[in-house]
Each structure stands twice: as C-alpha cells, then as structure tokens.
CSV table of C-alpha atoms and ligand atoms in Angstrom, one decimal:
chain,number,residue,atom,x,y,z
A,233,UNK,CA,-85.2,73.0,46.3
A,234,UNK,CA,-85.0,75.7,48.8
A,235,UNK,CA,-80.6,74.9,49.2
A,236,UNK,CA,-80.9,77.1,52.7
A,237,UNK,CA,-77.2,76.0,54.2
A,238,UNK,CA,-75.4,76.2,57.5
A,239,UNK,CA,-71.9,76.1,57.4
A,240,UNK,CA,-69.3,75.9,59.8
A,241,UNK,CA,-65.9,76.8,59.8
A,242,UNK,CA,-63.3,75.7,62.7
A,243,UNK,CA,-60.1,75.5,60.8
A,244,UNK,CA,-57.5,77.8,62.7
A,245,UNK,CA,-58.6,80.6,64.8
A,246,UNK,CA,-61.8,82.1,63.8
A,247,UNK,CA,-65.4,80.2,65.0
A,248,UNK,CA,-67.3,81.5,62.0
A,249,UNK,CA,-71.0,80.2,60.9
A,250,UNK,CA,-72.5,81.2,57.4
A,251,UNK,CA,-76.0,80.5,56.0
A,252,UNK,CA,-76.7,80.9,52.2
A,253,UNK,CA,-79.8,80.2,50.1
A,254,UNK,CA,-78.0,79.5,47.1
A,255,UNK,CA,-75.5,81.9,46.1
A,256,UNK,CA,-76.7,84.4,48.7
A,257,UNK,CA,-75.0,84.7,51.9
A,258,UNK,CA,-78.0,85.7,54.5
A,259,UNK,CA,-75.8,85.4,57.6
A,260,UNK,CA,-71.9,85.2,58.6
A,261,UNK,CA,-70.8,85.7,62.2
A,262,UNK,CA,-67.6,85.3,63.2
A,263,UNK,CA,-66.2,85.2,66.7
A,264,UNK,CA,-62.3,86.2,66.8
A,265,UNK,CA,-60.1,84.5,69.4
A,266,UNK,CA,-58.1,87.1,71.0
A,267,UNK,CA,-56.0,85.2,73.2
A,268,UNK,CA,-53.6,84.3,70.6
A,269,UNK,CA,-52.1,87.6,70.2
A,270,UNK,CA,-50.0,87.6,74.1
A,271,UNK,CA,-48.3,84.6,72.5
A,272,UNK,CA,-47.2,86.2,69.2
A,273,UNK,CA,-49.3,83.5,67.0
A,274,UNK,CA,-52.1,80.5,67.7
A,275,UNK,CA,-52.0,78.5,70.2
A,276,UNK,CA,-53.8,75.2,69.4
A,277,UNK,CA,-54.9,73.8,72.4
A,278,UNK,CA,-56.5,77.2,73.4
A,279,UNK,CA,-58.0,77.4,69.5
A,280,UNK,CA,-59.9,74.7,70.2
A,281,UNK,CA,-61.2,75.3,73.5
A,282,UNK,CA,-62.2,78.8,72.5
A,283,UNK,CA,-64.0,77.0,69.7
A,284,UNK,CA,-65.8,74.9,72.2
A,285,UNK,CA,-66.8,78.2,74.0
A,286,UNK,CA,-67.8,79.8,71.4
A,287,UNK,CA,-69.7,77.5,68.4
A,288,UNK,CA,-73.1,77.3,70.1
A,289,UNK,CA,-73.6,81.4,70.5
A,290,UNK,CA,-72.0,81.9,67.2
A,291,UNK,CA,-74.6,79.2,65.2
A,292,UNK,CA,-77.5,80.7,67.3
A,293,UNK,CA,-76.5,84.2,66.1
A,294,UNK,CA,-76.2,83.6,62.7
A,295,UNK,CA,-79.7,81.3,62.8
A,296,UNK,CA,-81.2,85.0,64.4
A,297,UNK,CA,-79.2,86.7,61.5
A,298,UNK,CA,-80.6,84.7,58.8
A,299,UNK,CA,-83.7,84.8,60.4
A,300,UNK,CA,-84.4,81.3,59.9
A,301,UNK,CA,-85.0,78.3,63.2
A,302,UNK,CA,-82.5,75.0,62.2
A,303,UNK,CA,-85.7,73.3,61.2
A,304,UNK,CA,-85.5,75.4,57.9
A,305,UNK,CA,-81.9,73.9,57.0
A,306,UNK,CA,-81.6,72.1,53.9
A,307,UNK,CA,-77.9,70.6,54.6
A,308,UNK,CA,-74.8,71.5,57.0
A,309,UNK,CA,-71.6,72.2,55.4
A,310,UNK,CA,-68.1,71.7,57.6
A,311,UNK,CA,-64.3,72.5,56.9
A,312,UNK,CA,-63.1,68.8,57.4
A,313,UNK,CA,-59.5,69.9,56.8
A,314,UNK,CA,-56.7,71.2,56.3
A,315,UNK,CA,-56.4,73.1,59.4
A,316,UNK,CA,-55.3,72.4,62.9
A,317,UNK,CA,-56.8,69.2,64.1
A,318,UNK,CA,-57.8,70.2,67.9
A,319,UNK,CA,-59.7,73.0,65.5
A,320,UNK,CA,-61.1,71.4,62.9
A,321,UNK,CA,-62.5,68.2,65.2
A,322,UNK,CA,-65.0,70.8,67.3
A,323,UNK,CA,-66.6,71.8,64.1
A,324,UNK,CA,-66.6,68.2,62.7
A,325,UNK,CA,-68.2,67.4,66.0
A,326,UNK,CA,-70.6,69.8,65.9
A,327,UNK,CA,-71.8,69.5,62.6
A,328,UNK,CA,-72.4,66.1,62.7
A,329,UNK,CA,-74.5,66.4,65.7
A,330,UNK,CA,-76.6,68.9,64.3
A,331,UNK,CA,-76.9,66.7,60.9
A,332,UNK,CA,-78.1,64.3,62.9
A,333,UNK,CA,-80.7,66.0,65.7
A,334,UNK,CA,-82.2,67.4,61.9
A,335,UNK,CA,-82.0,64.7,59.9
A,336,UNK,CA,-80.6,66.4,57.3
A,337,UNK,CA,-77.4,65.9,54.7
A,338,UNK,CA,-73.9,66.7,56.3
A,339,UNK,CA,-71.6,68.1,53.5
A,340,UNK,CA,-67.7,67.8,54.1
A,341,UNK,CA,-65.9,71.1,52.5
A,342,UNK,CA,-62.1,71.6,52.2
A,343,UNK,CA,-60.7,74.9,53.4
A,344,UNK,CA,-59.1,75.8,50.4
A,345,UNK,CA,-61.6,75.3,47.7
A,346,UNK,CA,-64.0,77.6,50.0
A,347,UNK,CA,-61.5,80.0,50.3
A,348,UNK,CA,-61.8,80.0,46.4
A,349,UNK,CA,-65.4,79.2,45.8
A,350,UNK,CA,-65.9,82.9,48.1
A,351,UNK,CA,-66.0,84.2,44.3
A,352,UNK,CA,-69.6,82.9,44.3
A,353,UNK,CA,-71.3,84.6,46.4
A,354,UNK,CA,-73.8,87.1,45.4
A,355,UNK,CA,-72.2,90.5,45.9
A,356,UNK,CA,-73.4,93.8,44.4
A,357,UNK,CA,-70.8,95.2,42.0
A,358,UNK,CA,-69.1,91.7,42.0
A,359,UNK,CA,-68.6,89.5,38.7
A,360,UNK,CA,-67.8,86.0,39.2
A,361,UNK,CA,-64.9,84.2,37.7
A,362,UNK,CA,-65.7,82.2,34.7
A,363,UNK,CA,-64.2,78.6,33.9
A,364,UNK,CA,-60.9,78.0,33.9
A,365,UNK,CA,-59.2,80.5,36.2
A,366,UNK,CA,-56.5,81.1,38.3
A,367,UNK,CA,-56.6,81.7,41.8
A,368,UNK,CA,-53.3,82.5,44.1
A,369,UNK,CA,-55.0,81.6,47.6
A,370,UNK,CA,-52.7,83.0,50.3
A,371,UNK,CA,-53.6,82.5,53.8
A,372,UNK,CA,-51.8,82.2,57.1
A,373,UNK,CA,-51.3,78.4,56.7
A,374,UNK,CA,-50.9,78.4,52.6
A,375,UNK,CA,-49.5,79.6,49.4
A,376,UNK,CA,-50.9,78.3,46.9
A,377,UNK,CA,-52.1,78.8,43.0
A,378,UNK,CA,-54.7,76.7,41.6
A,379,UNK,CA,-56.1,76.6,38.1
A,380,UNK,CA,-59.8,76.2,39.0
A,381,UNK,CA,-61.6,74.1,36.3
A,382,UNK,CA,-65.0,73.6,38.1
A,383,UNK,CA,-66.8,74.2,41.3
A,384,UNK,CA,-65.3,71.1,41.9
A,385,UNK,CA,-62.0,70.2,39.9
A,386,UNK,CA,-59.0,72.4,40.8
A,387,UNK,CA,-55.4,71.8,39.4
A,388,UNK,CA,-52.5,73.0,42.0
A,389,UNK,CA,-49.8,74.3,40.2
A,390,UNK,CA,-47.9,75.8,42.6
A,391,UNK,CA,-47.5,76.2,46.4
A,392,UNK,CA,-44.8,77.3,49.0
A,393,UNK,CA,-42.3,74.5,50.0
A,394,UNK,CA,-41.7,76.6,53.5
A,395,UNK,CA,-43.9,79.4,55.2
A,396,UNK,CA,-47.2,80.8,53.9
A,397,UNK,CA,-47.3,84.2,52.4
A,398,UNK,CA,-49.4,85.1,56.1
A,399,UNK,CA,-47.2,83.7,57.8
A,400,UNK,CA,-44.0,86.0,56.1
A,401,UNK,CA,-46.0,88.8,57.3
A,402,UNK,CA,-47.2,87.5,60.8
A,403,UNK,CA,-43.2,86.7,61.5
A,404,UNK,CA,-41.6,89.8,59.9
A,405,UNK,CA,-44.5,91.7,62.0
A,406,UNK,CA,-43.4,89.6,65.0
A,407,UNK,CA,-39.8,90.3,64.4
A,408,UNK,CA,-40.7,93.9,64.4
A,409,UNK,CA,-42.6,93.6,67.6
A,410,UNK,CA,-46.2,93.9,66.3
A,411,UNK,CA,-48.9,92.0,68.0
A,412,UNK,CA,-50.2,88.9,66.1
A,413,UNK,CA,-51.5,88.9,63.0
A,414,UNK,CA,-49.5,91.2,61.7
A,415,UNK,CA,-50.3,91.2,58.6
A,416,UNK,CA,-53.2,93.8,58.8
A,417,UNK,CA,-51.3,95.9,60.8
A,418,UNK,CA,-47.9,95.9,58.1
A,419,UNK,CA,-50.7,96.8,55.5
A,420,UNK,CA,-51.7,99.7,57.7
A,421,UNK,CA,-48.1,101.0,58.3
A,422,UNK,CA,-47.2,101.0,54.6
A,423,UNK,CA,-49.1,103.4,53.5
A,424,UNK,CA,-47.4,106.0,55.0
A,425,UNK,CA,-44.0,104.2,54.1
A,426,UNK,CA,-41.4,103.8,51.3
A,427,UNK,CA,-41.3,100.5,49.8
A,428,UNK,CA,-37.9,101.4,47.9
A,429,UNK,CA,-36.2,102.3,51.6
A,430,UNK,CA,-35.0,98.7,52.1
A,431,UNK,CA,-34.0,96.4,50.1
A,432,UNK,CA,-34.6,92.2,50.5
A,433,UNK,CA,-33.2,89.3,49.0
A,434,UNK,CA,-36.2,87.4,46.7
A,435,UNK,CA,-35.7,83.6,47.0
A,436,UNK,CA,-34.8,81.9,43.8
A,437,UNK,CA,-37.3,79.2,43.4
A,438,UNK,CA,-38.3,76.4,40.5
A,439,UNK,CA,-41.2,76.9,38.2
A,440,UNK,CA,-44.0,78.2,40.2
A,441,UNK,CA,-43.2,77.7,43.3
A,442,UNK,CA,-42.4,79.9,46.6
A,443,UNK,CA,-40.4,80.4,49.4
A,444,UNK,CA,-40.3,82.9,52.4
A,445,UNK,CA,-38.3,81.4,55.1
A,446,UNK,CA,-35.5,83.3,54.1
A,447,UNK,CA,-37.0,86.3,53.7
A,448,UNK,CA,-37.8,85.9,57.7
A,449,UNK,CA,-34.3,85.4,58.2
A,450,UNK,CA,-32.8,88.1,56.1
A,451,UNK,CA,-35.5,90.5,57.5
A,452,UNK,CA,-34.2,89.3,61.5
A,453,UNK,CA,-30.3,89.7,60.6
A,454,UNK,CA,-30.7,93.5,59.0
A,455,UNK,CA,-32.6,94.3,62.0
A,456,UNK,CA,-30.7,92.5,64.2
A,457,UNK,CA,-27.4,94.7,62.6
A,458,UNK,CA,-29.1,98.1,62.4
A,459,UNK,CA,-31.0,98.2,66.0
A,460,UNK,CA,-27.0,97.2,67.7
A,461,UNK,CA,-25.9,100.8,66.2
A,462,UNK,CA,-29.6,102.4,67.4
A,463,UNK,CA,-31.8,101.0,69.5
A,464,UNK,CA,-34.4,103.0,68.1
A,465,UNK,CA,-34.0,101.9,64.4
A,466,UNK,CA,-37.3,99.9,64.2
A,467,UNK,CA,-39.5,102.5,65.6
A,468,UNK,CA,-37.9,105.2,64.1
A,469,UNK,CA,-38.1,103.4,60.4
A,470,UNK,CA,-41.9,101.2,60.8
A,471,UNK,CA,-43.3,102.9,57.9
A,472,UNK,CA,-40.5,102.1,55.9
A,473,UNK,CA,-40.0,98.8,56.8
A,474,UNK,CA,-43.4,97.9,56.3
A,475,UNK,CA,-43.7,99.4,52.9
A,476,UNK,CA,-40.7,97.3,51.8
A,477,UNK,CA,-41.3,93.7,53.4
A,478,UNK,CA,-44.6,93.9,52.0
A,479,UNK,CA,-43.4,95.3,48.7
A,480,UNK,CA,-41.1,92.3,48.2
A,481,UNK,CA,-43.9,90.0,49.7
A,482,UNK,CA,-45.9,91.2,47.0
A,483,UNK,CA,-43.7,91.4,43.9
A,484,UNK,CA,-42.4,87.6,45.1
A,485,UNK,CA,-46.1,86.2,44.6
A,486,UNK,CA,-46.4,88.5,41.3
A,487,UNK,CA,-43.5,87.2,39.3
A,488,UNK,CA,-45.2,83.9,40.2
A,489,UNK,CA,-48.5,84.6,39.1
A,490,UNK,CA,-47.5,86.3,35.7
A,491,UNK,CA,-45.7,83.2,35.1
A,492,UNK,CA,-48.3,80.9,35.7
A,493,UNK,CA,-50.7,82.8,33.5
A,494,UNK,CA,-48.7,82.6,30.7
A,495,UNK,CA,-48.0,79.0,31.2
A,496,UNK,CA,-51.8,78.6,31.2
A,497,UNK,CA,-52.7,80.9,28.8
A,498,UNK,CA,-55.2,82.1,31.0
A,499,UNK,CA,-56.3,85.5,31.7
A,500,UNK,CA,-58.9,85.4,34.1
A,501,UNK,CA,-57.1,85.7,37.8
A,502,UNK,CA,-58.7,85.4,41.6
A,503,UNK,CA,-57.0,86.3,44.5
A,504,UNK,CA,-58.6,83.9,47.9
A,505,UNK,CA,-57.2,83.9,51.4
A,506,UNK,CA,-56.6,86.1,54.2
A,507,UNK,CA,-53.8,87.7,52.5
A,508,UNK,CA,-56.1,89.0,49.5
A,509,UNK,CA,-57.6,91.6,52.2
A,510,UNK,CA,-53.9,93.5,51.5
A,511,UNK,CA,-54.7,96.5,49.5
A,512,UNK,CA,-51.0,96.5,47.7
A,513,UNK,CA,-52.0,92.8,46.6
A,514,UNK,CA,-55.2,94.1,45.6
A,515,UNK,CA,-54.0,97.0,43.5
A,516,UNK,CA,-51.1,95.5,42.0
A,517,UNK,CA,-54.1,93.1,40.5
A,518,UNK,CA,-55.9,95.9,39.3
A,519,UNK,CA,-53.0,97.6,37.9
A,520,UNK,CA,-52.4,94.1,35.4
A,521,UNK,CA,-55.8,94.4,33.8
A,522,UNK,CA,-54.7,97.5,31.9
A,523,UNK,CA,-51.0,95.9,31.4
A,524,UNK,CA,-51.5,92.4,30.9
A,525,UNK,CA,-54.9,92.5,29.7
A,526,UNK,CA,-56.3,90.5,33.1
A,527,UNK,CA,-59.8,90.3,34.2
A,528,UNK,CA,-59.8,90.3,37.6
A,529,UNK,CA,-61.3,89.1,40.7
A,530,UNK,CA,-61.2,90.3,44.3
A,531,UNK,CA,-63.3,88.8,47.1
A,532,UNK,CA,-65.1,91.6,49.1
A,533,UNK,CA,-63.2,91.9,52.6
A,534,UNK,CA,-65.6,90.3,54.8
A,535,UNK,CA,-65.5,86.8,52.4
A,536,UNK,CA,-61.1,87.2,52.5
A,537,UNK,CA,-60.4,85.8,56.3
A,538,UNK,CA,-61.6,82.8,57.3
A,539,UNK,CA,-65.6,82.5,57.2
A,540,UNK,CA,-68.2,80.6,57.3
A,541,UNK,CA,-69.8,82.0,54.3
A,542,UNK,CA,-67.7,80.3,52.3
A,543,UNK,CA,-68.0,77.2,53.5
A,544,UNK,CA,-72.0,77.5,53.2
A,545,UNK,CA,-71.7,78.3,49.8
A,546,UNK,CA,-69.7,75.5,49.0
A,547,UNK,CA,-72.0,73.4,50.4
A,548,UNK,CA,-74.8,74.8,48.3
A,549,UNK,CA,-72.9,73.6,45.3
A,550,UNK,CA,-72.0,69.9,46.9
A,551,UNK,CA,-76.2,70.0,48.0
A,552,UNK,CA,-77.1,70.6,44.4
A,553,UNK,CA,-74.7,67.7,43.4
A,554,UNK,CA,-75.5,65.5,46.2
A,555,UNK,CA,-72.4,65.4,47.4
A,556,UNK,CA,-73.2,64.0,50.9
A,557,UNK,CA,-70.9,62.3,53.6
A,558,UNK,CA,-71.8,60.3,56.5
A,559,UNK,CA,-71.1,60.5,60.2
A,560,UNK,CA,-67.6,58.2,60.0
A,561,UNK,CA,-66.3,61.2,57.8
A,562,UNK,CA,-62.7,62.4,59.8
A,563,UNK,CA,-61.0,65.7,60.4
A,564,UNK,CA,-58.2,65.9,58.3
A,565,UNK,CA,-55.3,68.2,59.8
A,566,UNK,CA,-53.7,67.7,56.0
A,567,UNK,CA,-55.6,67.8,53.0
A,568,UNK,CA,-55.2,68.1,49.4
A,569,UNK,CA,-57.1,70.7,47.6
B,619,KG4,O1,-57.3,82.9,55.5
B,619,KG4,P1,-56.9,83.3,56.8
B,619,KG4,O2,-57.9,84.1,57.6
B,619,KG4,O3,-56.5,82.1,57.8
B,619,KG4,C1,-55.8,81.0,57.3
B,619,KG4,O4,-56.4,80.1,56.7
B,619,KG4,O5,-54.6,81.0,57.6
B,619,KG4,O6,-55.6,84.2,56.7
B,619,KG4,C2,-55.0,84.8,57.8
B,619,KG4,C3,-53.7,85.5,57.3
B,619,KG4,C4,-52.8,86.0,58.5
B,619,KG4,O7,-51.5,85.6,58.2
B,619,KG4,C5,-53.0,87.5,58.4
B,619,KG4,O8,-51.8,88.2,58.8
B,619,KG4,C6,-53.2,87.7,56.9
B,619,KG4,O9,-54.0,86.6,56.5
B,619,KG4,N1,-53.8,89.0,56.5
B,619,KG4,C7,-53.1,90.0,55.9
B,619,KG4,C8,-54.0,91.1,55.8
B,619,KG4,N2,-55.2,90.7,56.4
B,619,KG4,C9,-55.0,89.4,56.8
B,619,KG4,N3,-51.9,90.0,55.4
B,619,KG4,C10,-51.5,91.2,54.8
B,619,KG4,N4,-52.3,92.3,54.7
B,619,KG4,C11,-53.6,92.2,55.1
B,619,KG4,N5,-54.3,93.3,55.0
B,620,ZN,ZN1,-58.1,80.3,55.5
C-alpha cells in the first residue's frame, strides 16, 4: 500500500497542508494569517475567509513540494474539530470535495490527537514515544494532559477549567502591549530577563487540573499599580517581566505534570501544542530526565504550531486501519479528544 496522504488543517489560524508516505512527512506548507495581530488575537470571521483565500495555493504548493499530482493520493485526512467552526468548515469543505473529485477515502482527524501523534513522524535524531505515555498538549485553545495508550486510545486526565496555557501568554503579552501571539515573542524577551524579578500568585487547583485566568488578572492589577507611579515601568522592566510570567506559566504546568507521572507511574513524557515551541518548557523537560529519571519527547519546531503534517500522519495511521468517514461527516467546533 503506497499510504501517500494529504492532510488539511483549518482549525484556528493557520491554512496548513501536509503530505506523508507513511511516517514520512514529504511536504508541510503553512500560510500564516496576519491580519489577526491589529486586533490583539483571531478574528473568526476573517480566519475563515483568509482560509478560503488561501487553501487552494497552499494544497497546490505542498502537491509541488511533495512532488506528487493528487492522482497519486492514497486518502485525505481533515481536522473535523475542535477548532473554530467558520475555520474548521473550509477545510471540511474542501477535503470532502477533493475526496470525492479522486475517489479516494476521506479520513476525519481530531486536532488534539494530531497535535500528539506529531511524535511520529520520521525525524532525524528523533525517538518516538513508546506505549503508554504522557503528553501535556498546550496550545492556544487547550491545556491538556493525556495518557496516550495507542495511536488511537488516549485517556484525559487533566485539562484547564479557564484559559489555555497560549492563551495566559497571548493575554499577559497583550496586557504588556505585544502584538498577537505573544507567546513567541515573551519567550524571546526572557532570555535576557530575570524570572525571580516578579513574583505571581499560582492558582490552587484540584488533582491535575489548571487554571490561568487569574494569573491574567493578577498580572493586569500589578501592572496596572506600578505603570500609575511610572509610566515607563513596562518598557523599562520587559525582560523581567517576561522571564517571570513565563517562569510561573511554566512551573504551574510542571507541578502538574510531576503529579500526573507519579499517579501514572509513567515515565515516558511528550510535550504537543504550540506552546511546546517555548524553550524554558523545553529545557525544564530536559532538565527532569537526569532528576526524575524521564525519557523525554519534544516535537521538532516546525511539527509544534499548528500543521498539516500532523494531520497527514494521523491519517496514515486511520488509512492503515481503515478508519474511513463519509461525506455527512460534520465540523465539530467541540470535540473530545
Ligand atoms: O497549537 P497552536 O499553534 O494553535 C492552537 O491550536 O491554539 O498554538 C498556538 C499558541 C499561541 O498561544 C502561541 O502564543 C503559543 O502557542 N506559542 C508559544 C510559543 N510559540 C507559540 N508560547 C510560548 N512560547 C513560545 N515559544
Ligand atoms: Zn493546535
């Protein structure tokens, strides 16, 4: 079976088309929207009709890239949810239209297990996680940690009852007057910062659960208080700031995480999801193999954001277990993992 798959990825903000052949990713363009920074973070109506404009050049670049025509596709693979609807339904659309000018399977693929099944693909220097793991998946939209029993069983064991982890950044970023998302760009800034400078209140939460809507808040009031004695106080102290919002960020998902491990009695541990591109989150995973005795797992960069990679890859595993879907198959703004 040659399992050559095109798979499209609409969720949120990125168009993004990925072909694999099996486990190896030959093509994954991505066309960023832009237009959502003026407004501080996405605007749905305008995701969606930037998806419009943009799905047929991105599908015919990654075709070129993979050097392959769409008569050579063995299956298309499609986030069906969870996402923003107006997003998710142009590449629902799509995909079922080019399913059906081929003839060929249509493969439904949730957001959040391709975020996670990114571990897969073929990557030099990259081991794959072996049955059961963990993986915290923390995006802009989610928070989430999952004990992964298969390519296609995964137990959620915990989650954020408020914002995502992406989102605490994108809002305290906002707060600070970065550009949307800020996430990259509080990264960036904390290198050069102190993340002992500040101090902020971590949220007391059951079991393994989060919550960062108060960090937000506690984040707006100190600024709020400092810039009325100078004006200048968030300029003057970015560094600083940065290096302690995302040191709290990150020590909020670790306690977590630890926790969960232990629970599990599991030491293999993934990290999934746009925020897993933020190199404290990164090291600090590092760091607990030589403490905790963790293997771990780190998507490369370009598999982190949302992609389309991932969601041909997990369509290479559905195609293998003919897992197919047919055209009354739904967006799904809400979807359990
Ligand atoms: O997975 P993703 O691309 O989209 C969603 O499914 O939401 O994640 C986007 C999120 C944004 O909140 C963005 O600020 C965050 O990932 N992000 C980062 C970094 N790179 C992306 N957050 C912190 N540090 C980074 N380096
Ligand atoms: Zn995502």
């Amino acid at each position: 079976m040659k399992n050559l798959i095109l798979g499209i990825e609409s969720s949120c903000d990125d168009t993004s088309v990925g072909i694999t052949q099996g486990q190896q990713v030959l093509a994954n363009v991505t066309a960023n929207q832009d237009i959502h920074a003026q407004y501080g973070g996405v605007v749905p109506e305008l995701a969606s009709r930037a998806h419009q404009q943009n799905i047929i050049p991105v599908v015919d670049a990654a075709l070129k890239k993979a050097k392959i025509t769409p008569k050579d596709l063995s299956a298309i693979a499609f986030t069906s949810g969870p996402g923003l609807l107006g997003s998710l339904l142009v590449g629902t659309s799509f995909a079922k239209s080019m399913a059906m000018a081929l003839n060929i399977p249509l493969i439904e693929v949730n957001h959040m297990q391709a975020h996670i099944l990114a571990h897969f693909a073929e990557h030099p220097n990259q081991n794959t996680p072996p049955f059961p793991f963990l993986c915290l998946t923390v995006s802009g939209g989610h928070t989430q940690i999952v004990r992964v029993n298969s390519h296609f069983d995964y137990t959620l064991i915990g989650q954020t009852i408020d914002d995502a982890a992406g989102e605490a950044f994108d809002k305290a970023a906002k707060i600070m007057g970065l550009p949307y998302p800020g996430g990259p760009l509080i990264d960036k800034y904390a290198q050069q910062g102190n993340p002992q400078a500040f101090n902020f209140a971590k949220p007391k939460v059951d079991e393994l659960d989060f919550s960062f809507s108060g960090l937000k808040t506690s984040i707006l009031y100190f600024l709020q208080k400092q810039v009325k004695t100078n004006p200048l106080f968030v300029e003057e102290n970015l560094n600083d700031l940065c290096a302690s919002i995302q040191n709290t960020i990150i020590s909020i998902l670790f306690t977590k995480l630890e926790k969960a491990a232990r629970q599990q009695n599991i030491q293999h541990v993934a990290i999934a999801g746009g925020v897993s591109a933020n190199s404290l989150l990164r090291n600090e995973l590092k760091k607990r193999e030589k403490s905790l005795g963790w293997t771990s797992y780190i998507p490369p960069f370009e598999y982190c954001t949302d992609n389309g990679a991932m969601i041909a890859l997990s369509g290479c595993f559905k195609y293998l277990d003919k897992q197919f879907c047919d055209l009354s198959v739904q967006a799904q703004a809400r979807k359990p993992i």
